[in-house]
XYZ file of N, CA, C and O in Angstrom:
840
model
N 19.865 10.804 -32.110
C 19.129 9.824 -32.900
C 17.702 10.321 -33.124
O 16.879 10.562 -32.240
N 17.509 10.455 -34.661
C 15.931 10.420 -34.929
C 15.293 9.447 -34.845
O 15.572 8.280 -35.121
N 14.039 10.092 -34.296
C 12.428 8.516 -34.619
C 11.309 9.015 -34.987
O 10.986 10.183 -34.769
N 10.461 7.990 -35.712
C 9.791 8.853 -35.906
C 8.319 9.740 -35.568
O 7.606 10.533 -36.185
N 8.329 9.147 -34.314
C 7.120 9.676 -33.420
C 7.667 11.504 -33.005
O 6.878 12.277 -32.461
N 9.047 11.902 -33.369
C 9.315 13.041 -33.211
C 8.320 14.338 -33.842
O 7.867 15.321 -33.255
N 8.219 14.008 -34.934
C 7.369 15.107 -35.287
C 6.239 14.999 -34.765
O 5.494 15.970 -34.631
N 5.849 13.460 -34.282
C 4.513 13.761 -33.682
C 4.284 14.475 -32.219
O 3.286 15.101 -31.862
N 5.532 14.198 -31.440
C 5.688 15.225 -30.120
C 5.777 16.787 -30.335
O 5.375 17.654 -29.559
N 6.240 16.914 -31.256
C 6.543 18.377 -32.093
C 4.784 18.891 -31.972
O 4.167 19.706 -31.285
N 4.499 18.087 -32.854
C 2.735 18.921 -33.038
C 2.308 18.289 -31.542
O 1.363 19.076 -31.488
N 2.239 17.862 -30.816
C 1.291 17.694 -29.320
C 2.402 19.046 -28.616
O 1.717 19.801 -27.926
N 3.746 19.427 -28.654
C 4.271 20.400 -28.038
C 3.667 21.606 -28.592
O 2.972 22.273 -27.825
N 3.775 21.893 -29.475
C 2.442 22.983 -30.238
C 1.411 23.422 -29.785
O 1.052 24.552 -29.454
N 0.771 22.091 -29.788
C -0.794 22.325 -29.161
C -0.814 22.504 -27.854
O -1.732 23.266 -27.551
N -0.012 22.020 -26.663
C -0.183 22.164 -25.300
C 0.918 22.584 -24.547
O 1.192 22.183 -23.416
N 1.748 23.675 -25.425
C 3.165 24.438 -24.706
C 1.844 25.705 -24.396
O 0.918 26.101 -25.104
N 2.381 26.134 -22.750
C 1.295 27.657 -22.653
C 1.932 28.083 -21.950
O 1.386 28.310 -20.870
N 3.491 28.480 -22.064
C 3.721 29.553 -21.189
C 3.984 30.783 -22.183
O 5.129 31.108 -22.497
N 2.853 31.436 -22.651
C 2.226 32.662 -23.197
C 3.537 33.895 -23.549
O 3.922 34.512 -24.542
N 3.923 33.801 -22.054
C 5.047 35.455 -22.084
C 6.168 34.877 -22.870
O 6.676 35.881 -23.369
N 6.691 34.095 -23.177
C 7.601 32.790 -23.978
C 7.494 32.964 -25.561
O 8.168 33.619 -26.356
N 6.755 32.404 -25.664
C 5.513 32.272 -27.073
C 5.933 33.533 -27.626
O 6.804 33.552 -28.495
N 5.189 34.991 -27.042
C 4.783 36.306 -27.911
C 6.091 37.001 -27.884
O 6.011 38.114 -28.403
N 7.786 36.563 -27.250
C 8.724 37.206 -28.076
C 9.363 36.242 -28.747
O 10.590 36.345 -28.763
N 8.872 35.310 -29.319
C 9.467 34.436 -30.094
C 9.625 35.677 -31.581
O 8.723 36.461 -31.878
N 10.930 35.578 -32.307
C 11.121 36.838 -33.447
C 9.830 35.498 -34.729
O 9.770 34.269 -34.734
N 9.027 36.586 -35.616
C 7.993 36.507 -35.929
C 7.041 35.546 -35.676
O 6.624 34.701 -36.469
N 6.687 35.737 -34.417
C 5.571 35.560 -33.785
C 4.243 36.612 -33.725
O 4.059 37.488 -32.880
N 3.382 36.269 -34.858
C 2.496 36.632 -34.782
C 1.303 36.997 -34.151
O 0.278 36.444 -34.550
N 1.194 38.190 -32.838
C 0.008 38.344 -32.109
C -1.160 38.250 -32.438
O -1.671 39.174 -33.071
N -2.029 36.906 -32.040
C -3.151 36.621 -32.180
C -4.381 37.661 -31.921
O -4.140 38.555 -31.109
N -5.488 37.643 -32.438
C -6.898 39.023 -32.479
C -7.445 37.831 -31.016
O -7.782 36.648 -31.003
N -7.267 39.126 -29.689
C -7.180 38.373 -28.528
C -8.979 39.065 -27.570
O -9.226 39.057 -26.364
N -9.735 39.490 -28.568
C -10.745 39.924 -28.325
C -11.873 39.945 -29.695
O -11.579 39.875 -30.888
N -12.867 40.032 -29.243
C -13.667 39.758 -30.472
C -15.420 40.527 -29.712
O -15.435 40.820 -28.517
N -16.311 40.679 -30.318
C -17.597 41.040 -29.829
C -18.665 40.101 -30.333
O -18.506 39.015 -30.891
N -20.115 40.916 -29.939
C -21.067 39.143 -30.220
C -22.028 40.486 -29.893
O -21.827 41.342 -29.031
N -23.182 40.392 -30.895
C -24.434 40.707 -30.557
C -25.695 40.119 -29.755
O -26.208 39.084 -30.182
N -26.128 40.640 -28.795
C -26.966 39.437 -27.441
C -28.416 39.303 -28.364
O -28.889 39.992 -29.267
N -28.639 38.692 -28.020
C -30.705 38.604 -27.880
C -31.231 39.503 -28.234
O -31.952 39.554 -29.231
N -30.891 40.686 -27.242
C -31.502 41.981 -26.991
C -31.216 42.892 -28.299
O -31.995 43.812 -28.547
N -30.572 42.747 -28.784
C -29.421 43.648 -30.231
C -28.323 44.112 -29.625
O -27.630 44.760 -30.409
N -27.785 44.024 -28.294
C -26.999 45.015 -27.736
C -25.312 44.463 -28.067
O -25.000 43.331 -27.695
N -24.650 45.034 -28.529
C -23.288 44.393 -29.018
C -21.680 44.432 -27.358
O -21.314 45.330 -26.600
N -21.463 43.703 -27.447
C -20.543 43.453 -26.125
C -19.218 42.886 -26.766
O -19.001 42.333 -27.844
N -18.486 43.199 -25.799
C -16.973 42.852 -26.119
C -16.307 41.518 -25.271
O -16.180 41.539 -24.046
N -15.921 40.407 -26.087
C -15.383 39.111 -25.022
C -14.151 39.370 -25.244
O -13.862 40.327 -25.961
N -13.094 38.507 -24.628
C -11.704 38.398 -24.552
C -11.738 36.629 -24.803
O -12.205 35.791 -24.031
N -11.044 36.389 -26.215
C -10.501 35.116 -26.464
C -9.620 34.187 -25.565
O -8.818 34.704 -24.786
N -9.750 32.826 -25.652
C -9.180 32.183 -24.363
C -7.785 32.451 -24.891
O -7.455 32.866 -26.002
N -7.023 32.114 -23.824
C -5.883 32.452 -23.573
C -4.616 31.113 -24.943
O -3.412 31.157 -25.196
N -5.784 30.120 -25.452
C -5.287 29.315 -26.105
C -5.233 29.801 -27.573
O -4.581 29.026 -28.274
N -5.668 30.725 -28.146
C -5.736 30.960 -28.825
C -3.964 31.922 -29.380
O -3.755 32.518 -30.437
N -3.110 31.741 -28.323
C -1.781 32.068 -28.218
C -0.836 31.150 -28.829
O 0.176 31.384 -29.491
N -1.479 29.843 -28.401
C -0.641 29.021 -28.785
C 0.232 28.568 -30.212
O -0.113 29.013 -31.307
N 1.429 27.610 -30.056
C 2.199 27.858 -31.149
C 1.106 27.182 -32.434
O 1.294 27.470 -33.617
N 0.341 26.562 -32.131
C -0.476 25.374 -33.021
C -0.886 26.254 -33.734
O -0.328 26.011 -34.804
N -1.557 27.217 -33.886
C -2.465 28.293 -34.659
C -1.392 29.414 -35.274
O -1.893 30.426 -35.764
N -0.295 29.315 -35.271
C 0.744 29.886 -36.165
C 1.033 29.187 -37.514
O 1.216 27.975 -37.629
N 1.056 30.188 -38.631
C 1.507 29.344 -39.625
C 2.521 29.052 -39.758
O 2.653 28.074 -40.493
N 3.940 29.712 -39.129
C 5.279 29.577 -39.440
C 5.548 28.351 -37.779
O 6.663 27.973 -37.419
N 4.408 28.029 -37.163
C 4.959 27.115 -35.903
C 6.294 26.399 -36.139
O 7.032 26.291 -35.160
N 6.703 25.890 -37.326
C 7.679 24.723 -37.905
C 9.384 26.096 -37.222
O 10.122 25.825 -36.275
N 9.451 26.975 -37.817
C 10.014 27.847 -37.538
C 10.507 28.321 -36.341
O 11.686 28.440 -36.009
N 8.800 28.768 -35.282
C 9.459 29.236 -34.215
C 9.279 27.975 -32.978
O 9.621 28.197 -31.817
N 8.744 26.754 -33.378
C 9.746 25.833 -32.352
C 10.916 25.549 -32.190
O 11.558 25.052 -31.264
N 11.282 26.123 -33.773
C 13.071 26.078 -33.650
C 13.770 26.340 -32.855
O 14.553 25.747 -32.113
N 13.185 28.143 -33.182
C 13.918 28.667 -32.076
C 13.369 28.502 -30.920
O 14.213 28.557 -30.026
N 12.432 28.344 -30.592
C 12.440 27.803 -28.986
C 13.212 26.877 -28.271
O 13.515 26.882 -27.078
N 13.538 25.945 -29.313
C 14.264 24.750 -29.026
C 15.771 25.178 -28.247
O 16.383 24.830 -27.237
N 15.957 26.173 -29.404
C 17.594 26.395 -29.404
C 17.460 27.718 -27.994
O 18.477 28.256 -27.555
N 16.501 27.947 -27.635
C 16.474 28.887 -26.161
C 16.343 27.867 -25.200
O 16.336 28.541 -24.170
N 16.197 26.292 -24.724
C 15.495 25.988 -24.030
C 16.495 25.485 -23.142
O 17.355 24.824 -23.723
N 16.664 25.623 -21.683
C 17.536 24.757 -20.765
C 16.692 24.204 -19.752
O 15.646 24.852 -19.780
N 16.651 23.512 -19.065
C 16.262 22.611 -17.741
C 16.225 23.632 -16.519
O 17.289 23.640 -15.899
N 15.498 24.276 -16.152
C 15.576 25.118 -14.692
C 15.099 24.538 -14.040
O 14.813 25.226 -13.060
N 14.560 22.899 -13.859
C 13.819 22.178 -12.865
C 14.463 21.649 -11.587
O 13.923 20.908 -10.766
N 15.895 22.220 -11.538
C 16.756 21.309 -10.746
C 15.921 21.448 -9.213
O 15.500 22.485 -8.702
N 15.845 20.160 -8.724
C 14.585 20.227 -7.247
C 15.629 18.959 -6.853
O 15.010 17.982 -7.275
N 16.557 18.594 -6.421
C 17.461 17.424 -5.636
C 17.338 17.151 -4.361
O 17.674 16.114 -3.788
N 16.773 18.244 -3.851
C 16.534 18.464 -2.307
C 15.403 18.142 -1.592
O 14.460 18.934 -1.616
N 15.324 17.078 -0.932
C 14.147 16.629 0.009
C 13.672 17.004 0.711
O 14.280 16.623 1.710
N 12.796 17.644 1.042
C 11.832 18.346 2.101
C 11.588 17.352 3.156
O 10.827 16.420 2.893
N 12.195 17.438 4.443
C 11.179 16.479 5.581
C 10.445 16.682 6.026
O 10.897 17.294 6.994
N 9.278 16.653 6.142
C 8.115 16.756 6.839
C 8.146 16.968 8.461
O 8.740 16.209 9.227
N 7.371 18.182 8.877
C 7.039 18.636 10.037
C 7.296 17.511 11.017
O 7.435 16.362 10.598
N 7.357 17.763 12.154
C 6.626 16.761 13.574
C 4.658 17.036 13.174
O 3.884 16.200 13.640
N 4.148 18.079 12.430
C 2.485 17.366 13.225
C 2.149 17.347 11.213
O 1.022 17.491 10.738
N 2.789 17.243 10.792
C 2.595 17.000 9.270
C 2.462 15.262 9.334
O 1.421 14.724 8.957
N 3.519 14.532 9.804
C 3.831 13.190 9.662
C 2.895 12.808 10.560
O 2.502 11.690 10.230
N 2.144 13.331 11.892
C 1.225 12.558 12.182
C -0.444 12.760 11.262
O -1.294 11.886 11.092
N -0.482 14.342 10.761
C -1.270 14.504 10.298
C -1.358 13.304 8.687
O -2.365 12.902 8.105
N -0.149 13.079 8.434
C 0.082 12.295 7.124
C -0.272 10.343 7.310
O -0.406 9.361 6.580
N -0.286 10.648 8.594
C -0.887 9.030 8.982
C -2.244 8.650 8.993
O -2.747 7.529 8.921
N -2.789 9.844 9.100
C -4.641 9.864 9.153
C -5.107 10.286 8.025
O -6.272 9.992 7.757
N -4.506 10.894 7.298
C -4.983 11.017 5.522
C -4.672 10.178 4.798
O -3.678 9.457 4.708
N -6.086 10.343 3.948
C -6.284 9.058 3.028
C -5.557 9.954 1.798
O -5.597 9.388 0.706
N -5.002 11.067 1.818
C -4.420 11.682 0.654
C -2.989 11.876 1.526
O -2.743 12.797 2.306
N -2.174 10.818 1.192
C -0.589 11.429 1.472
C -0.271 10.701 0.431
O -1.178 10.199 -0.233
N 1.399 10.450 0.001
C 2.177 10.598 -0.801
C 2.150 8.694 -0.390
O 1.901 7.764 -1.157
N 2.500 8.659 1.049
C 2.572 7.097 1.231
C 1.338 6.311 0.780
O 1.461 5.316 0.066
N 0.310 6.700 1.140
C -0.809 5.995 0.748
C -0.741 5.531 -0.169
O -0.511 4.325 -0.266
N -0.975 6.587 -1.532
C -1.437 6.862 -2.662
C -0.350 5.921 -3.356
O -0.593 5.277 -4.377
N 1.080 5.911 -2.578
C 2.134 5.392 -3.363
C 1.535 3.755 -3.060
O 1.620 2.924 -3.964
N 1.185 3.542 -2.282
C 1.107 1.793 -1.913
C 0.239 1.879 -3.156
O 0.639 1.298 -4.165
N -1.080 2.646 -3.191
C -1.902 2.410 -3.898
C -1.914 2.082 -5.577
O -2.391 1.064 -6.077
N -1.397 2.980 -6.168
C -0.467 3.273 -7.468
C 0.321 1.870 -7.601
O -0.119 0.913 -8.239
N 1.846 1.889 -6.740
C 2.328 0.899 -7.229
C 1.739 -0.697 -7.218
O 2.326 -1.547 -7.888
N 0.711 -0.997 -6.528
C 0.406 -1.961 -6.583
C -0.436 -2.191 -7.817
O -0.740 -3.334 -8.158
N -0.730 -1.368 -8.337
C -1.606 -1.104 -9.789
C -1.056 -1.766 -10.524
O -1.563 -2.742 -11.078
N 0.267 -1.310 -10.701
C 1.039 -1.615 -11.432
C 2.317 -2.852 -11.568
O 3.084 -3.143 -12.486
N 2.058 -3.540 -9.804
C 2.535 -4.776 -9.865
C 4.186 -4.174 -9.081
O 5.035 -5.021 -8.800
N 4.384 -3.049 -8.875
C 5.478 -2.658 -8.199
C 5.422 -2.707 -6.880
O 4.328 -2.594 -6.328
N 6.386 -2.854 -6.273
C 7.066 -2.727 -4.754
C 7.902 -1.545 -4.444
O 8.304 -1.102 -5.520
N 8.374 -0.788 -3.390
C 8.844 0.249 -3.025
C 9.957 0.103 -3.905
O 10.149 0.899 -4.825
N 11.095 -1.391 -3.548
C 12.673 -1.582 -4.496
C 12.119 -1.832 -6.080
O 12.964 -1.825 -6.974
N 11.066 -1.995 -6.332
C 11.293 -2.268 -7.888
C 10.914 -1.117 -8.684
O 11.350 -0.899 -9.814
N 10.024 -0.331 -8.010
C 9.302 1.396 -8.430
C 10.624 2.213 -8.838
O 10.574 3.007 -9.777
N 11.778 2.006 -8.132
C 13.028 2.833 -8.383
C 14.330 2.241 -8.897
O 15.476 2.646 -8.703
N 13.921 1.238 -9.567
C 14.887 0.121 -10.521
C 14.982 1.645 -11.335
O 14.045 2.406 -11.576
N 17.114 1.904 -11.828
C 16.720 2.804 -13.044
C 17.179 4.462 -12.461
O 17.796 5.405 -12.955
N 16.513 4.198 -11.177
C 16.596 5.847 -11.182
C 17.319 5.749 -10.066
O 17.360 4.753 -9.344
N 18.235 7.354 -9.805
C 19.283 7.241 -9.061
C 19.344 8.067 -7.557
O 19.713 9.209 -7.831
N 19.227 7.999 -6.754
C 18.032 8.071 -5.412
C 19.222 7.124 -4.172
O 19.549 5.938 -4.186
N 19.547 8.038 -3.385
C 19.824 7.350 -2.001
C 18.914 6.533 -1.411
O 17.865 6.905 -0.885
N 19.348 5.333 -1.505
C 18.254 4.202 -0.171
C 17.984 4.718 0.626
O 16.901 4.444 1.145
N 18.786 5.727 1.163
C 18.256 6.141 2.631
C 16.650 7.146 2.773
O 15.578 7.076 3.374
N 17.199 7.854 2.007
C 16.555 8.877 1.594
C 15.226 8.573 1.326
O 14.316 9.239 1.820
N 14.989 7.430 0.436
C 13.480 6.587 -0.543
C 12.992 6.130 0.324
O 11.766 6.047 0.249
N 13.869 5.442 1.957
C 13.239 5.332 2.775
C 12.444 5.575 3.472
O 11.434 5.016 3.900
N 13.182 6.953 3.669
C 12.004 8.087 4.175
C 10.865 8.477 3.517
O 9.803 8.810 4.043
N 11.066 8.436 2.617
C 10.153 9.063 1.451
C 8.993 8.135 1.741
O 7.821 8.511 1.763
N 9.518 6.548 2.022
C 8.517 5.603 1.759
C 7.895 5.062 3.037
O 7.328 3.976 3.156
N 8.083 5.958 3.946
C 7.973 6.039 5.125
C 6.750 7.141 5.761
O 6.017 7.211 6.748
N 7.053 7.946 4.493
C 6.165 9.773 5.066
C 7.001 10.771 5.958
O 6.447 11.682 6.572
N 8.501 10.532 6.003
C 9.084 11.477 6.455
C 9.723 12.239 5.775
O 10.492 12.894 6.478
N 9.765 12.416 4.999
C 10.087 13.438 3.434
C 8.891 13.313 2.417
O 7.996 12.470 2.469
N 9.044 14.307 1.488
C 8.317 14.718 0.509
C 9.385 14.262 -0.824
O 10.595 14.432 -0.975
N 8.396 13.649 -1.641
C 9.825 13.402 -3.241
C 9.264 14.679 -3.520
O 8.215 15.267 -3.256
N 10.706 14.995 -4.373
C 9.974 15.838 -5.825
C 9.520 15.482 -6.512
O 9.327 14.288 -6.745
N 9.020 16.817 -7.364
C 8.206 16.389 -8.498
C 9.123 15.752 -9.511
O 8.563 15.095 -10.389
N 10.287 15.826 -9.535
C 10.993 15.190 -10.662
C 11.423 13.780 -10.427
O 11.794 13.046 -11.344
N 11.358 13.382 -9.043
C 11.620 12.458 -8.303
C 9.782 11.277 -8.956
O 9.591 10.099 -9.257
N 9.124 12.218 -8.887
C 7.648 11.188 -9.048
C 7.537 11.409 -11.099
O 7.112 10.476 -11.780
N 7.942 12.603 -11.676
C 8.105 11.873 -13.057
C 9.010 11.497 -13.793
O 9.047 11.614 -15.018
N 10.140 10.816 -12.797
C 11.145 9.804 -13.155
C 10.567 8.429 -13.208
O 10.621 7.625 -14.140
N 9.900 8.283 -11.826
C 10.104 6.808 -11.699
C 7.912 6.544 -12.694
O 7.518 5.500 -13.213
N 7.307 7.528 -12.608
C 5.903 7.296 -14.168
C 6.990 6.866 -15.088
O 7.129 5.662 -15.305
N 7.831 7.805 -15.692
C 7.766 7.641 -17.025
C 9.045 6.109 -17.081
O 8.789 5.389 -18.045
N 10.128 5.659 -16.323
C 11.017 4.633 -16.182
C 9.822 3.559 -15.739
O 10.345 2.446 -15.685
N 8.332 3.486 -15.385
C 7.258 2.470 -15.005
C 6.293 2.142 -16.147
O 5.878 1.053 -16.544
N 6.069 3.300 -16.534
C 4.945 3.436 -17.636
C 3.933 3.855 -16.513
O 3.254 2.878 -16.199
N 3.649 4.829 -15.900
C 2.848 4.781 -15.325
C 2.019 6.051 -16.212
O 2.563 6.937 -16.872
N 0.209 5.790 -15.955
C -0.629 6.850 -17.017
C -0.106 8.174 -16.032
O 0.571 8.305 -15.012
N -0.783 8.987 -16.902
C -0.917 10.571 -16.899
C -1.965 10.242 -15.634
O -1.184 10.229 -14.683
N -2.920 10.046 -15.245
C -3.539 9.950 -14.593
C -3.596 9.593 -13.183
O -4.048 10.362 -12.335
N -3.006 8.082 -12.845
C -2.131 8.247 -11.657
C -0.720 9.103 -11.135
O -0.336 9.470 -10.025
N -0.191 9.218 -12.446
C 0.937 10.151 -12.352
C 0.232 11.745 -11.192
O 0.470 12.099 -10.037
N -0.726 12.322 -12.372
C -1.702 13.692 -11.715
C -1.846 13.167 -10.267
O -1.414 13.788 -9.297
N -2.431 12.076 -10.198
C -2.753 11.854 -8.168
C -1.399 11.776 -7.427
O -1.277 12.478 -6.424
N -0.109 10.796 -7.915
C 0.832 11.281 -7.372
C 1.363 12.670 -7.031
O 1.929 13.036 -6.001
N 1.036 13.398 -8.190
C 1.817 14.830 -7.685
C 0.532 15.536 -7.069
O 1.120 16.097 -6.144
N -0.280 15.769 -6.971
C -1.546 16.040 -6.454
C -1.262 16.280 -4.847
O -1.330 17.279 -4.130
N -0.931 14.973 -4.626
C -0.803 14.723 -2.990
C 0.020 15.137 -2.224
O 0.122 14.935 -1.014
N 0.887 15.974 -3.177
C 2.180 16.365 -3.345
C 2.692 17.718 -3.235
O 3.834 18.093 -2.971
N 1.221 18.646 -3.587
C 0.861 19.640 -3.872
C 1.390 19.887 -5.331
O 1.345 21.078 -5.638
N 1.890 19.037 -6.320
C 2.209 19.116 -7.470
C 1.376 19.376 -8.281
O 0.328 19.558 -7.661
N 1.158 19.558 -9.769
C 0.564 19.515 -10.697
C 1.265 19.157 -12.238
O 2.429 19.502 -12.442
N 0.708 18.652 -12.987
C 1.354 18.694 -14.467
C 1.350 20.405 -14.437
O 0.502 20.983 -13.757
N 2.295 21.117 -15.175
C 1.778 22.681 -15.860
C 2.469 22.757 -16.888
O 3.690 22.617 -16.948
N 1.556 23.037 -17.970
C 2.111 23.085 -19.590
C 2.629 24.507 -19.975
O 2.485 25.125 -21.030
N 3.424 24.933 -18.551
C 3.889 26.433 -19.419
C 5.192 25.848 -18.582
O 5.963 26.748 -18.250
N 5.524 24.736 -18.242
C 6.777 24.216 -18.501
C 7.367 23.091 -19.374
O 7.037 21.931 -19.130
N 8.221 23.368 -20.377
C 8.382 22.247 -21.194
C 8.861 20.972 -20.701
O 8.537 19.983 -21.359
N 9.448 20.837 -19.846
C 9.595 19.503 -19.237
C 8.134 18.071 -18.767
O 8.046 16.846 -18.838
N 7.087 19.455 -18.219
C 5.938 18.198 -18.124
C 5.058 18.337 -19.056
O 3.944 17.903 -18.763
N 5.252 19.077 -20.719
C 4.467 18.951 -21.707
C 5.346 17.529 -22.059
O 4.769 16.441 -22.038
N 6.414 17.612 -22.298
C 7.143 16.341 -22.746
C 6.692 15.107 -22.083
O 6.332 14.055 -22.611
N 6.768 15.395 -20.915
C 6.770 13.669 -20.108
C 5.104 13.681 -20.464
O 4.710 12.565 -20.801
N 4.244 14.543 -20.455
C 2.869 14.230 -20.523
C 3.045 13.654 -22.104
O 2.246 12.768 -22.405
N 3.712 13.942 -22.821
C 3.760 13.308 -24.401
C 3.959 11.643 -23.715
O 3.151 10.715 -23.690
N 5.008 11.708 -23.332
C 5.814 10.239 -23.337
C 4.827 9.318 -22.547
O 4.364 8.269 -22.995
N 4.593 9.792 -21.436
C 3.241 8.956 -20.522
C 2.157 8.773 -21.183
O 1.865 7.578 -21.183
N 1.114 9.683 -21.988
C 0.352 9.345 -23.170
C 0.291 8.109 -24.477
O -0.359 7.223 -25.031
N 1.458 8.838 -24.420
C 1.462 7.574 -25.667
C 2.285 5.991 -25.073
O 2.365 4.907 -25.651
N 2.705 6.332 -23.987
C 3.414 4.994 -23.494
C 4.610 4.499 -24.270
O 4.664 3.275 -24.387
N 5.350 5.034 -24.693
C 6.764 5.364 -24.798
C 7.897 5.234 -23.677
O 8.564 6.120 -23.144
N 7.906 3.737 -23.472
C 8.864 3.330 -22.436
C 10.264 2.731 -22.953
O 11.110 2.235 -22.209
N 10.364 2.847 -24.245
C 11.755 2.421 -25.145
C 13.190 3.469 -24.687
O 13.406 4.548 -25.239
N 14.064 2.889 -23.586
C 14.734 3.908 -23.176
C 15.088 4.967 -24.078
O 14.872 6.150 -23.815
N 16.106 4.211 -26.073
C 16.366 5.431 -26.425
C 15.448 6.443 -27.121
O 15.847 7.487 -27.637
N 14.129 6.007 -27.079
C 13.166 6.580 -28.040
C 13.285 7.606 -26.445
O 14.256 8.341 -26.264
N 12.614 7.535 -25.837
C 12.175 8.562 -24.461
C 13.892 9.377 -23.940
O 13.868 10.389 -23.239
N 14.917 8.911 -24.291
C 16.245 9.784 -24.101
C 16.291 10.796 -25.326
O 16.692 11.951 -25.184
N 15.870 10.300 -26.492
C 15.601 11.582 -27.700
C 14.619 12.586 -27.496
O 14.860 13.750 -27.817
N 13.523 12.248 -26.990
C 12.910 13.258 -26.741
C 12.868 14.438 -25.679
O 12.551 15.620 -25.814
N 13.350 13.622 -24.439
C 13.972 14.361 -23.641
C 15.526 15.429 -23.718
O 15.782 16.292 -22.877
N 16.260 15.153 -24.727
C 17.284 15.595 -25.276
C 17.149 16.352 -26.078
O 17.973 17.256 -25.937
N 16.214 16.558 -27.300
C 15.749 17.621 -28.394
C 14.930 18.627 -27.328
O 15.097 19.807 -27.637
N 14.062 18.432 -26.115
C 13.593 19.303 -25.545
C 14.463 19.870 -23.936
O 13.991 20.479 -22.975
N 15.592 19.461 -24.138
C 16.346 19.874 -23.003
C 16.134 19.607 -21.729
O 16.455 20.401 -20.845
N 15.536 18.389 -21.482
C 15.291 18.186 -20.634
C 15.905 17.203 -19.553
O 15.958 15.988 -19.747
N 16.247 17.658 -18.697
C 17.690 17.021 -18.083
C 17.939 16.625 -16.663
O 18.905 15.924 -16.361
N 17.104 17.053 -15.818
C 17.241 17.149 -14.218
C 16.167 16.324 -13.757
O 15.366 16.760 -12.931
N 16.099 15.353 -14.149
C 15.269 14.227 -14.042
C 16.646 13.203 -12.983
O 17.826 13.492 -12.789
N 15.807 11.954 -12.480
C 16.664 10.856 -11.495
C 16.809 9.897 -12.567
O 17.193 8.786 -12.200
N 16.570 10.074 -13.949
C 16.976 8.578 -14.377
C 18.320 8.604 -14.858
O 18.843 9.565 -15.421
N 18.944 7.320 -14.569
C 20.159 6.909 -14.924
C 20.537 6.806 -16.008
O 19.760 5.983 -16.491
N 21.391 7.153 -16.936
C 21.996 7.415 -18.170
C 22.173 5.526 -18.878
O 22.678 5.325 -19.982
């Protein structure tokens, strides 16, 4: 199913896809002038190196083209199903930080008017398991924390402190959290609008329920 905020994820995937080595064998992909010079004060002429954005698909004229084919290369390598439990001096160390996963989670969901059972309405997660999680004796994944943002509406912003604490990060040289950073942005919580976009970008190893 088309909608039509698609093309508008199209141009934000453009502008903030950066995994670079990806990009430059795309077939006519045009290598960007990745250095340039500048005369100082003094007259003396020096050589800079252009930021690394200047790679990106946005500044291509044929972009329409080679997102295509990117599209049609793209599969899900995010699969992370597996729970990490936390040490014996991690979980005590995780009781005296004001930065753990439990904290931050009380903190967050109450933002948002959620409880531990209503944060994971949707997504598909052993009780036992969330227990722990909600406990500080496991670590979620990262796909585990941008299931239940984007099934909440939760911003980009608390989302970043969730995975933060997590040792996570958003990184836009994977297409999976350029997407969800689309969908969390604009607040796009319409299941099938957010199942199309996740589906045109292959994105699949997520906890939400079909």
């Amino acid at each position: 199913m088309y909608f039509e905020f698609m093309s508008d994820l199209d141009e934000y995937f453009c502008e903030k896809y950066a995994h670079y080595d990806r990009i430059c064998t795309l077939k006519g992909y045009r290598m960007p002038k990745m250095q340039d010079s500048k005369v100082d004060e003094f007259g003396r002429t020096y050589a800079y190196t252009l930021p690394a954005e200047t790679m990106r698909l946005a500044l291509q004229e044929n972009k329409t083209e080679l997102l295509a084919q990117l599209k049609n290369q793209m599969t899900d390598k995010s699969f992370s199903f597996s729970f990490r439990p936390l040490g014996f001096f991690a979980m005590i160390g995780d009781n005296f930080s004001k930065n753990s996963f439990r904290k931050w989670k009380n903190i967050v969901f109450t933002k948002y008017g959620l409880t531990d059972g209503t944060a994971i309405e949707g997504i598909t997660i052993d009780q036992k398991i969330w227990k722990k999680i909600c406990k500080g004796k496991y670590y979620p994944t990262k796909n585990l924390i941008l299931s239940i943002a984007l099934l909440q509406g939760i911003s980009v912003a608390d989302t970043s402190d969730l995975l933060a604490v997590c040792g996570y990060r958003l990184d836009f040289t994977e297409v999976r959290d350029v997407v969800i950073s689309y969908l969390l942005n604009k607040k796009i919580t319409n299941a099938s609008m957010r199942q199309a976009a996740l589906e045109e970008y292959a994105v699949s190893n997520l906890f939400i329920k079909e």
